[in-house]
Amino acid sequence: MPKVGMEPIRRQQLIKATMEAIDEVGLAEATVIQIARRAGVSAGIISHYFGGKNGLLEATMRQILTDLNNAVAARRKALEDDTPRAHIGAIIEGNFDRTQVTGPAAKTWLAFWASSMHKPLLQRLQYVNDRRLYANLCYQFQRVMPRRDAKNAAHGLAAMIDGLWLRGALAPEGLDAAEARYLAHTYLDQLLRHHGCHQSASTTPTY
Amino acid sequence: MPKVGMEPIRRQQLIKATMEAIDEVGLAEATVIQIARRAGVSAGIISHYFGGKNGLLEATMRQILTDLNNAVAARRKALEDDTPRAHIGAIIEGNFDRTQVTGPAAKTWLAFWASSMHKPLLQRLQYVNDRRLYANLCYQFQRVMPRRDAKNAAHGLAAMIDGLWLRGALAPEGLDAAEARYLAHTYLDQLLRHHGCHQSASTTPTY
DNA sequence: TTTTATTGATTGAACGTTCAATAAAAAAAT
DNA sequence: ATTTTTTTATTGAACGTTCAATCAATAAAA
């Protein structure tokens, strides 16, 4: 089986297996043997490619954050109009992307978020990512409202998005993505309505 | 030191020590020895009073949920007017009670929430509690809007509250309770504004 | 033949639980 | 009021288990 150039393949396999393991049995019981078995490899290979279990967990969190950013960035690039409403709407849509919200990614995301409270490295990853999202929201809101209001709006919308994620990850029936998007977009409309930017919500399709 | 009637004292000491341990080092590293040392007792006593570590963790989660419910119930009982706006406002205030939002309780709450994803017993506790909050919100919203709208409003406000908690527990500077309450109350006002119930937000003091 | 990839038994550390021993208070007996 | 007995509370060393990491051995490709 050993061929050359296995590294990127194995890394992807192991990261995927890590998400699946966390999704099914939780972070606490996701042992290296569990993960390795899911990936169809030996346990020792994890230390070989990631330097240890911690390295694998860090890489997995990076993957999730990258995927989330890509989902947002892709939708923002595809925008036809440059209004704040459109940009922020795209951020909402990216955050409730199907590939993010269903399957292993959702529970893994929450598990890492909780875990990052006491692991400086994960905390830094999460913090940097969160600040970028917040800065983007703030910038777009500031185009149509004063700075103070924009900050509040950004905090509120970020909390709404995270809250919907959180409850979706915990609900036995999973997240109702359609309802989550509706609630987030409606909230966004309400935030904008008070500042004279009556861009219609109908620029965002199907929710 | 052994006197009679130690049980309730020790139980309280250990539950408090558990929250402190989770707050400082996280659930994963909160060992029985850690917790026992903080409480100033031996490790064996945990099994004696709680039947094991799991029993202690369950009791700690029950305590947090009970405290949260009490904070809400107290504010609802103290209400002078019976409007939906007042009741839901009291629910918001209870959720951002100082004793809940600062100190060890916040991080412990999030840690258990994440942990409950894969522990049926904790999941059940969290689920029952969440349904009660949701049912209360739904009932109050239904007094001033149709059933469908009320359900959406309840989901949205619950997500907002949880999202603010979540971000507060993770933020390095902790939760800004004043801002969180402002955002939640403002969102509530917006939800009610569309249904002809123009009860002023000023019935709720100081935010 | 050399290089690269992989295995899996072994090791050592850490954890929760157990339980015989202990010590203090309470109750009973003198 | 002492002393003795019983009860209750607590300890902490020992035990068995589980886990991540290691590394010599192995096997396939180059």
Short mmCIF file of C-alpha atoms (C1' of nucleotides) in Angstrom, two decimals:
data_model
loop_
_atom_site.label_atom_id
_atom_site.label_comp_id
_atom_site.label_asym_id
_atom_site.label_seq_id
_atom_site.Cartn_x
_atom_site.Cartn_y
_atom_site.Cartn_z
CA MET A 1 0.00 0.00 0.00
CA PRO A 2 2.73 2.52 0.70
CA LYS A 3 3.12 4.87 -2.25
CA VAL A 4 4.72 8.29 -2.50
CA GLY A 5 2.69 11.42 -1.82
CA MET A 6 0.41 9.87 0.77
CA GLU A 7 0.65 12.82 3.15
CA PRO A 8 -2.14 15.07 1.84
CA ILE A 9 -4.42 12.06 1.37
CA ARG A 10 -3.86 10.73 4.88
CA ARG A 11 -4.26 14.17 6.41
CA GLN A 12 -7.61 14.61 4.74
CA GLN A 13 -8.74 11.12 5.71
CA LEU A 14 -7.79 11.66 9.32
CA ILE A 15 -9.40 15.08 9.58
CA LYS A 16 -12.61 13.72 8.12
CA ALA A 17 -12.49 10.74 10.46
CA THR A 18 -11.96 13.09 13.39
CA MET A 19 -15.11 15.03 12.58
CA GLU A 20 -17.09 11.83 12.21
CA ALA A 21 -15.80 10.51 15.52
CA ILE A 22 -16.60 13.74 17.36
CA ASP A 23 -20.02 13.80 15.72
CA GLU A 24 -20.84 10.28 16.87
CA VAL A 25 -19.18 9.82 20.26
CA GLY A 26 -18.09 13.31 21.26
CA LEU A 27 -14.72 14.94 21.72
CA ALA A 28 -14.09 13.30 25.09
CA GLU A 29 -14.36 9.77 23.71
CA ALA A 30 -12.78 10.40 20.34
CA THR A 31 -9.56 8.46 20.99
CA VAL A 32 -6.74 8.08 18.51
CA ILE A 33 -7.66 4.42 18.02
CA GLN A 34 -11.29 5.36 17.28
CA ILE A 35 -10.21 7.94 14.74
CA ALA A 36 -7.55 5.76 13.14
CA ARG A 37 -9.99 2.87 12.74
CA ARG A 38 -12.50 5.13 11.01
CA ALA A 39 -9.82 6.32 8.62
CA GLY A 40 -8.77 2.73 8.02
CA VAL A 41 -5.22 3.24 9.23
CA SER A 42 -3.12 2.52 12.29
CA ALA A 43 -3.06 4.70 15.38
CA GLY A 44 0.63 5.47 15.08
CA ILE A 45 0.13 7.32 11.82
CA ILE A 46 -1.52 10.20 13.64
CA SER A 47 1.63 11.09 15.51
CA HIS A 48 3.55 10.67 12.26
CA TYR A 49 1.52 13.18 10.27
CA PHE A 50 0.25 15.52 12.97
CA GLY A 51 2.85 15.18 15.69
CA GLY A 52 0.24 13.88 18.11
CA LYS A 53 -3.45 13.98 18.86
CA ASN A 54 -3.39 17.68 19.64
CA GLY A 55 -2.00 18.46 16.22
CA LEU A 56 -4.81 16.53 14.59
CA LEU A 57 -7.44 18.35 16.61
CA GLU A 58 -5.92 21.70 15.75
CA ALA A 59 -5.83 20.81 12.05
CA THR A 60 -9.47 19.72 12.23
CA MET A 61 -10.55 22.99 13.76
CA ARG A 62 -8.60 24.91 11.14
CA GLN A 63 -10.38 22.92 8.46
CA ILE A 64 -13.80 23.77 9.83
CA LEU A 65 -13.02 27.46 10.11
CA THR A 66 -11.55 27.49 6.61
CA ASP A 67 -14.62 25.76 5.17
CA LEU A 68 -16.86 28.27 6.88
CA ASN A 69 -14.88 31.22 5.55
CA ASN A 70 -14.86 29.77 2.06
CA ALA A 71 -18.62 29.31 2.13
CA VAL A 72 -19.05 32.95 3.07
CA ALA A 73 -16.43 34.28 0.66
CA ALA A 74 -17.88 32.36 -2.30
CA ARG A 75 -21.32 33.86 -1.78
CA ARG A 76 -19.97 37.36 -1.37
CA LYS A 77 -17.99 37.11 -4.60
CA ALA A 78 -21.07 35.95 -6.47
CA LEU A 79 -23.04 39.01 -5.42
CA GLU A 80 -24.42 41.23 -8.16
CA ASP A 81 -25.14 44.28 -6.04
CA ASP A 82 -22.83 45.87 -3.54
CA THR A 83 -25.38 46.86 -0.90
CA PRO A 84 -24.79 46.18 2.81
CA ARG A 85 -27.96 44.13 2.77
CA ALA A 86 -26.55 41.86 0.09
CA HIS A 87 -23.16 41.41 1.76
CA ILE A 88 -24.56 40.68 5.18
CA GLY A 89 -27.16 38.41 3.64
CA ALA A 90 -24.36 36.48 1.98
CA ILE A 91 -22.61 36.14 5.33
CA ILE A 92 -25.79 34.68 6.80
CA GLU A 93 -26.22 32.32 3.87
CA GLY A 94 -22.61 31.19 4.12
CA ASN A 95 -22.96 30.46 7.80
CA PHE A 96 -26.00 28.27 7.16
CA ASP A 97 -24.49 26.50 4.20
CA ARG A 98 -25.77 22.96 3.93
CA THR A 99 -22.34 21.40 4.18
CA GLN A 100 -21.63 23.34 7.36
CA VAL A 101 -24.87 22.92 9.15
CA THR A 102 -25.65 19.28 8.58
CA GLY A 103 -23.49 16.28 9.25
CA PRO A 104 -20.45 16.07 11.47
CA ALA A 105 -19.28 19.65 11.03
CA ALA A 106 -21.92 21.20 13.27
CA LYS A 107 -21.29 19.15 16.39
CA THR A 108 -17.55 19.30 15.86
CA TRP A 109 -17.78 23.07 15.64
CA LEU A 110 -19.58 23.32 18.96
CA ALA A 111 -17.28 20.79 20.61
CA PHE A 112 -14.25 22.81 19.61
CA TRP A 113 -15.84 26.04 20.63
CA ALA A 114 -16.45 24.75 24.14
CA SER A 115 -13.03 23.17 24.26
CA SER A 116 -11.33 26.38 23.17
CA MET A 117 -12.34 28.03 26.44
CA HIS A 118 -9.32 26.46 28.11
CA LYS A 119 -6.95 25.67 25.25
CA PRO A 120 -5.04 28.82 24.28
CA LEU A 121 -4.17 27.58 20.80
CA LEU A 122 -7.77 26.77 19.87
CA GLN A 123 -8.93 29.95 21.59
CA ARG A 124 -6.65 31.99 19.38
CA LEU A 125 -7.94 30.32 16.23
CA GLN A 126 -11.51 30.94 17.24
CA TYR A 127 -10.83 34.50 18.31
CA VAL A 128 -9.11 35.54 15.10
CA ASN A 129 -11.89 34.02 13.05
CA ASP A 130 -14.59 35.64 15.11
CA ARG A 131 -12.98 39.07 14.91
CA ARG A 132 -12.86 38.83 11.13
CA LEU A 133 -16.56 38.04 10.94
CA TYR A 134 -17.34 40.85 13.37
CA ALA A 135 -15.19 43.35 11.47
CA ASN A 136 -16.93 42.47 8.22
CA LEU A 137 -20.36 42.88 9.74
CA CYS A 138 -19.36 46.14 11.38
CA TYR A 139 -17.99 47.57 8.17
CA GLN A 140 -21.15 46.79 6.22
CA PHE A 141 -23.46 48.12 8.90
CA GLN A 142 -21.43 51.30 9.13
CA ARG A 143 -22.24 52.08 5.54
CA VAL A 144 -25.84 52.78 6.56
CA MET A 145 -25.75 53.69 10.23
CA PRO A 146 -23.59 55.42 12.84
CA ARG A 147 -20.65 53.60 14.34
CA ARG A 148 -22.29 52.87 17.67
CA ASP A 149 -25.38 51.41 16.10
CA ALA A 150 -23.28 49.40 13.69
CA LYS A 151 -21.34 47.82 16.51
CA ASN A 152 -24.51 46.86 18.31
CA ALA A 153 -26.03 45.48 15.14
CA ALA A 154 -22.91 43.41 14.45
CA HIS A 155 -22.89 42.00 17.97
CA GLY A 156 -26.57 41.21 17.80
CA LEU A 157 -26.45 39.48 14.44
CA ALA A 158 -23.34 37.51 15.37
CA ALA A 159 -25.07 36.35 18.55
CA MET A 160 -28.17 35.39 16.59
CA ILE A 161 -26.17 33.33 14.10
CA ASP A 162 -24.19 31.56 16.82
CA GLY A 163 -27.28 30.96 18.90
CA LEU A 164 -29.05 29.32 16.00
CA TRP A 165 -25.99 27.14 15.38
CA LEU A 166 -25.76 26.23 19.03
CA ARG A 167 -29.38 25.23 19.34
CA GLY A 168 -29.27 23.39 16.05
CA ALA A 169 -26.28 21.35 17.13
CA LEU A 170 -28.06 20.36 20.31
CA ALA A 171 -31.58 19.80 19.09
CA PRO A 172 -32.36 16.08 18.72
CA GLU A 173 -33.85 16.77 15.29
CA GLY A 174 -30.92 18.88 14.16
CA LEU A 175 -30.99 22.42 12.83
CA ASP A 176 -33.91 23.55 10.71
CA ALA A 177 -31.75 25.47 8.26
CA ALA A 178 -34.69 27.07 6.50
CA GLU A 179 -36.11 28.48 9.72
CA ALA A 180 -32.68 29.58 10.93
CA ARG A 181 -32.05 31.50 7.71
CA TYR A 182 -35.50 33.06 7.87
CA LEU A 183 -34.96 34.24 11.45
CA ALA A 184 -31.51 35.63 10.72
CA HIS A 185 -32.62 37.46 7.58
CA THR A 186 -35.69 38.85 9.30
CA TYR A 187 -33.56 40.12 12.14
CA LEU A 188 -31.19 41.70 9.65
CA ASP A 189 -34.11 43.42 7.93
CA GLN A 190 -35.26 44.80 11.25
CA LEU A 191 -31.78 46.08 12.04
CA LEU A 192 -31.58 47.87 8.69
CA ARG A 193 -35.16 49.12 8.65
CA HIS A 194 -34.43 51.64 11.37
CA HIS A 195 -31.74 53.31 9.31
CA GLY A 196 -33.37 54.21 6.03
CA CYS A 197 -31.86 51.43 3.96
CA HIS A 198 -34.97 49.74 2.65
CA GLN A 199 -33.25 47.29 0.39
CA SER A 200 -35.77 44.49 0.01
CA ALA A 201 -35.11 41.13 1.59
CA SER A 202 -36.16 39.49 -1.67
CA THR A 203 -32.64 39.87 -3.08
CA THR A 204 -31.85 36.74 -1.11
CA PRO A 205 -33.58 33.73 -2.62
CA THR A 206 -35.67 30.93 -1.16
CA TYR A 207 -36.10 31.04 2.54
CA MET B 1 -14.17 16.97 62.27
CA PRO B 2 -16.87 14.38 61.65
CA LYS B 3 -20.19 15.65 62.90
CA VAL B 4 -23.70 14.57 62.04
CA GLY B 5 -25.56 16.13 59.15
CA MET B 6 -22.55 16.75 56.98
CA GLU B 7 -24.21 15.54 53.81
CA PRO B 8 -25.91 18.72 52.59
CA ILE B 9 -22.84 20.77 53.48
CA ARG B 10 -20.44 18.51 51.64
CA ARG B 11 -22.72 18.30 48.62
CA GLN B 12 -22.82 22.06 48.33
CA GLN B 13 -19.07 22.37 48.83
CA LEU B 14 -18.37 19.81 46.12
CA ILE B 15 -20.82 21.29 43.63
CA LYS B 16 -19.31 24.72 44.15
CA ALA B 17 -15.80 23.31 43.81
CA THR B 18 -16.84 21.56 40.61
CA MET B 19 -17.99 24.81 39.04
CA GLU B 20 -14.79 26.53 40.06
CA ALA B 21 -12.67 23.73 38.65
CA ILE B 22 -14.54 23.72 35.33
CA ASP B 23 -14.30 27.49 35.21
CA GLU B 24 -10.55 27.45 35.68
CA VAL B 25 -9.24 24.35 33.93
CA GLY B 26 -12.19 23.09 31.91
CA LEU B 27 -14.37 20.02 32.12
CA ALA B 28 -11.76 17.74 30.54
CA GLU B 29 -9.17 18.47 33.22
CA ALA B 30 -11.48 18.77 36.18
CA THR B 31 -10.42 15.54 37.90
CA VAL B 32 -11.86 14.25 41.13
CA ILE B 33 -8.59 15.07 42.89
CA GLN B 34 -8.71 18.65 41.56
CA ILE B 35 -12.26 19.08 42.73
CA ALA B 36 -11.73 17.43 46.10
CA ARG B 37 -8.70 19.58 46.81
CA ARG B 38 -10.66 22.74 46.05
CA ALA B 39 -13.39 21.62 48.45
CA GLY B 40 -10.78 20.79 51.08
CA VAL B 41 -11.75 17.13 51.31
CA SER B 42 -10.50 13.78 50.14
CA ALA B 43 -11.19 12.32 46.70
CA GLY B 44 -13.01 9.31 48.06
CA ILE B 45 -15.78 11.45 49.48
CA ILE B 46 -17.11 12.16 46.01
CA SER B 47 -18.06 8.55 45.43
CA HIS B 48 -19.51 8.45 48.92
CA TYR B 49 -21.92 11.32 48.43
CA PHE B 50 -22.54 11.26 44.69
CA GLY B 51 -21.87 7.63 43.78
CA GLY B 52 -19.04 8.71 41.52
CA LYS B 53 -17.79 11.54 39.36
CA ASN B 54 -20.74 11.30 36.99
CA GLY B 55 -23.18 11.79 39.83
CA LEU B 56 -21.35 14.93 40.90
CA LEU B 57 -21.40 16.35 37.39
CA GLU B 58 -25.09 15.62 37.04
CA ALA B 59 -25.83 17.29 40.37
CA THR B 60 -23.79 20.31 39.31
CA MET B 61 -25.73 20.69 36.08
CA ARG B 62 -29.01 20.37 37.97
CA GLN B 63 -27.86 23.13 40.30
CA ILE B 64 -27.10 25.49 37.44
CA LEU B 65 -30.42 24.86 35.74
CA THR B 66 -32.26 25.30 39.03
CA ASP B 67 -30.48 28.58 39.73
CA LEU B 68 -31.36 29.83 36.26
CA ASN B 69 -35.00 28.90 36.66
CA ASN B 70 -35.16 30.53 40.05
CA ALA B 71 -33.70 33.74 38.71
CA VAL B 72 -36.38 33.85 36.02
CA ALA B 73 -39.24 32.80 38.30
CA ALA B 74 -38.36 35.41 40.92
CA ARG B 75 -38.49 38.23 38.39
CA ARG B 76 -41.74 37.04 36.90
CA LYS B 77 -43.38 36.87 40.32
CA ALA B 78 -42.29 40.40 41.10
CA LEU B 79 -44.01 41.79 37.98
CA GLU B 80 -46.66 44.42 38.46
CA ASP B 81 -48.26 44.19 35.04
CA ASP B 82 -49.28 41.00 33.29
CA THR B 83 -48.38 41.99 29.72
CA PRO B 84 -46.45 39.63 27.43
CA ARG B 85 -43.79 42.31 27.16
CA ALA B 86 -43.30 42.29 30.92
CA HIS B 87 -43.17 38.50 31.22
CA ILE B 88 -40.74 38.01 28.37
CA GLY B 89 -38.67 40.92 29.62
CA ALA B 90 -38.43 39.19 32.98
CA ILE B 91 -37.27 36.02 31.26
CA ILE B 92 -34.52 37.99 29.55
CA GLU B 93 -33.52 39.67 32.79
CA GLY B 94 -33.45 36.35 34.62
CA ASN B 95 -31.21 34.83 31.99
CA PHE B 96 -28.74 37.68 32.33
CA ASP B 97 -28.80 37.70 36.10
CA ARG B 98 -25.46 38.78 37.50
CA THR B 99 -24.96 35.59 39.48
CA GLN B 100 -25.55 33.50 36.38
CA VAL B 101 -23.56 35.44 33.86
CA THR B 102 -20.39 36.18 35.77
CA GLY B 103 -18.11 33.83 37.59
CA PRO B 104 -17.87 30.07 37.23
CA ALA B 105 -21.51 29.46 36.31
CA ALA B 106 -21.23 30.75 32.74
CA LYS B 107 -18.36 28.58 31.58
CA THR B 108 -19.75 25.59 33.43
CA TRP B 109 -23.06 26.09 31.69
CA LEU B 110 -21.47 26.06 28.25
CA ALA B 111 -19.22 23.13 29.11
CA PHE B 112 -22.22 21.04 30.16
CA TRP B 113 -24.20 22.12 27.16
CA ALA B 114 -21.50 20.90 24.81
CA SER B 115 -21.00 17.77 26.85
CA SER B 116 -24.71 16.97 26.82
CA MET B 117 -24.55 16.33 23.07
CA HIS B 118 -23.34 12.81 23.78
CA LYS B 119 -24.46 12.11 27.32
CA PRO B 120 -28.12 11.07 27.32
CA LEU B 121 -28.68 11.96 30.96
CA LEU B 122 -27.36 15.50 30.61
CA GLN B 123 -29.11 15.85 27.28
CA ARG B 124 -32.41 15.02 28.90
CA LEU B 125 -31.87 17.61 31.64
CA GLN B 126 -31.00 20.26 29.11
CA TYR B 127 -33.86 19.32 26.82
CA VAL B 128 -36.54 19.45 29.49
CA ASN B 129 -35.29 22.79 30.69
CA ASP B 130 -35.11 24.22 27.22
CA ARG B 131 -38.62 23.09 26.34
CA ARG B 132 -39.97 24.81 29.40
CA LEU B 133 -38.34 28.10 28.46
CA TYR B 134 -39.58 27.74 24.89
CA ALA B 135 -43.12 26.91 25.99
CA ASN B 136 -43.19 29.97 28.24
CA LEU B 137 -41.98 32.24 25.47
CA CYS B 138 -44.43 30.73 23.02
CA TYR B 139 -47.37 31.19 25.36
CA GLN B 140 -46.60 34.84 25.96
CA PHE B 141 -46.02 35.61 22.30
CA GLN B 142 -49.27 33.89 21.37
CA ARG B 143 -51.17 36.39 23.45
CA VAL B 144 -50.40 39.07 20.87
CA MET B 145 -49.72 37.24 17.61
CA PRO B 146 -50.76 34.18 15.63
CA ARG B 147 -49.39 30.79 16.55
CA ARG B 148 -46.95 30.55 13.65
CA ASP B 149 -45.46 33.94 14.35
CA ALA B 150 -45.27 33.19 18.04
CA LYS B 151 -43.28 30.04 17.42
CA ASN B 152 -40.83 31.89 15.23
CA ALA B 153 -40.50 34.68 17.73
CA ALA B 154 -39.84 32.20 20.54
CA HIS B 155 -37.19 30.39 18.52
CA GLY B 156 -35.54 33.63 17.55
CA LEU B 157 -35.43 35.09 21.03
CA ALA B 158 -34.20 31.83 22.54
CA ALA B 159 -31.42 31.73 19.95
CA MET B 160 -30.52 35.33 20.68
CA ILE B 161 -30.31 34.69 24.41
CA ASP B 162 -28.20 31.55 23.98
CA GLY B 163 -25.98 33.20 21.40
CA LEU B 164 -25.23 36.08 23.74
CA TRP B 165 -24.43 33.61 26.52
CA LEU B 166 -22.22 31.57 24.25
CA ARG B 167 -20.22 34.52 23.01
CA GLY B 168 -19.99 35.93 26.51
CA ALA B 169 -18.58 32.70 27.88
CA LEU B 170 -15.94 32.65 25.19
CA ALA B 171 -14.98 36.29 24.98
CA PRO B 172 -11.69 36.95 26.78
CA GLU B 173 -13.24 39.98 28.49
CA GLY B 174 -16.35 38.05 29.51
CA LEU B 175 -19.96 38.94 28.79
CA ASP B 176 -20.98 42.58 28.67
CA ALA B 177 -24.25 42.01 30.51
CA ALA B 178 -25.54 45.51 29.90
CA GLU B 179 -25.08 45.26 26.15
CA ALA B 180 -26.50 41.73 26.07
CA ARG B 181 -29.64 42.83 27.86
CA TYR B 182 -29.98 45.86 25.58
CA LEU B 183 -29.72 43.70 22.46
CA ALA B 184 -32.18 41.12 23.74
CA HIS B 185 -34.74 43.70 24.84
CA THR B 186 -34.40 45.62 21.58
CA TYR B 187 -34.96 42.43 19.61
CA LEU B 188 -38.00 41.67 21.73
CA ASP B 189 -39.39 45.13 21.05
CA GLN B 190 -38.94 44.58 17.34
CA LEU B 191 -40.69 41.22 17.50
CA LEU B 192 -43.65 42.76 19.30
CA ARG B 193 -43.77 45.95 17.25
CA HIS B 194 -45.08 44.13 14.22
CA HIS B 195 -48.11 42.86 16.07
CA GLY B 196 -49.77 45.94 17.49
CA CYS B 197 -48.61 45.47 21.06
CA HIS B 198 -46.82 48.74 21.61
CA GLN B 199 -46.05 48.24 25.26
CA SER B 200 -43.06 50.48 25.84
CA ALA B 201 -39.70 48.96 26.59
CA SER B 202 -39.30 51.43 29.42
CA THR B 203 -41.22 49.13 31.78
CA THR B 204 -37.94 47.29 32.18
CA PRO B 205 -35.45 49.38 34.14
CA THR B 206 -31.81 50.27 33.61
CA TYR B 207 -30.27 48.83 30.55
"C1'" DT C 1 19.05 -1.75 -2.94
"C1'" DT C 2 17.27 2.29 -1.10
"C1'" DT C 3 13.52 5.03 0.24
"C1'" DT C 4 9.01 5.87 1.95
"C1'" DA C 5 4.95 4.56 4.39
"C1'" DT C 6 2.83 1.98 7.90
"C1'" DT C 7 2.06 -1.14 11.61
"C1'" DG C 8 0.92 -2.58 16.37
"C1'" DA C 9 2.80 -4.28 20.65
"C1'" DT C 10 4.87 -1.91 24.44
"C1'" DT C 11 5.46 1.73 27.82
"C1'" DG C 12 4.49 4.97 31.19
"C1'" DA C 13 1.41 8.25 32.97
"C1'" DA C 14 -3.16 9.57 34.62
"C1'" DC C 15 -7.58 8.64 36.02
"C1'" DG C 16 -11.88 7.01 38.84
"C1'" DT C 17 -13.12 3.77 42.11
"C1'" DT C 18 -12.67 0.94 46.08
"C1'" DC C 19 -12.17 -0.28 50.83
"C1'" DA C 20 -9.82 -1.30 55.10
"C1'" DA C 21 -8.23 1.79 58.53
"C1'" DT C 22 -8.93 5.85 61.31
"C1'" DA C 23 -10.73 9.48 63.91
"C1'" DA C 24 -14.11 12.17 65.87
"C1'" DA C 25 -18.60 12.80 67.72
"C1'" DA C 26 -22.75 10.90 69.89
"C1'" DA C 27 -24.94 7.66 72.81
"C1'" DA C 28 -24.91 4.48 76.44
"C1'" DA C 29 -23.18 2.69 80.56
"C1'" DT C 30 -20.88 3.03 84.86
"C1'" DA D 1 -18.87 13.09 85.39
"C1'" DT D 2 -16.09 9.67 83.50
"C1'" DT D 3 -15.57 5.82 80.78
"C1'" DT D 4 -17.01 2.71 77.24
"C1'" DT D 5 -19.47 1.61 73.13
"C1'" DT D 6 -21.59 2.64 68.93
"C1'" DT D 7 -22.27 5.37 65.03
"C1'" DT D 8 -20.96 8.47 61.48
"C1'" DA D 9 -17.68 10.75 58.56
"C1'" DT D 10 -13.46 10.68 56.26
"C1'" DT D 11 -9.06 9.35 54.54
"C1'" DG D 12 -5.63 7.88 51.09
"C1'" DA D 13 -2.98 4.07 49.34
"C1'" DA D 14 -3.76 0.31 46.12
"C1'" DC D 15 -5.96 -1.45 41.98
"C1'" DG D 16 -7.44 -1.93 37.44
"C1'" DT D 17 -8.38 0.50 33.36
"C1'" DT D 18 -7.63 3.55 29.56
"C1'" DC D 19 -5.13 6.42 26.79
"C1'" DA D 20 -1.40 8.83 23.84
"C1'" DA D 21 3.02 8.27 22.39
"C1'" DT D 22 6.94 5.55 20.92
"C1'" DC D 23 9.76 2.80 17.94
"C1'" DA D 24 11.69 -1.38 16.12
"C1'" DA D 25 9.94 -4.28 12.57
"C1'" DT D 26 7.80 -4.72 8.10
"C1'" DA D 27 6.25 -4.17 3.53
"C1'" DA D 28 5.60 -2.02 -0.67
"C1'" DA D 29 7.23 1.06 -4.15
"C1'" DA D 30 11.03 3.47 -6.40
#
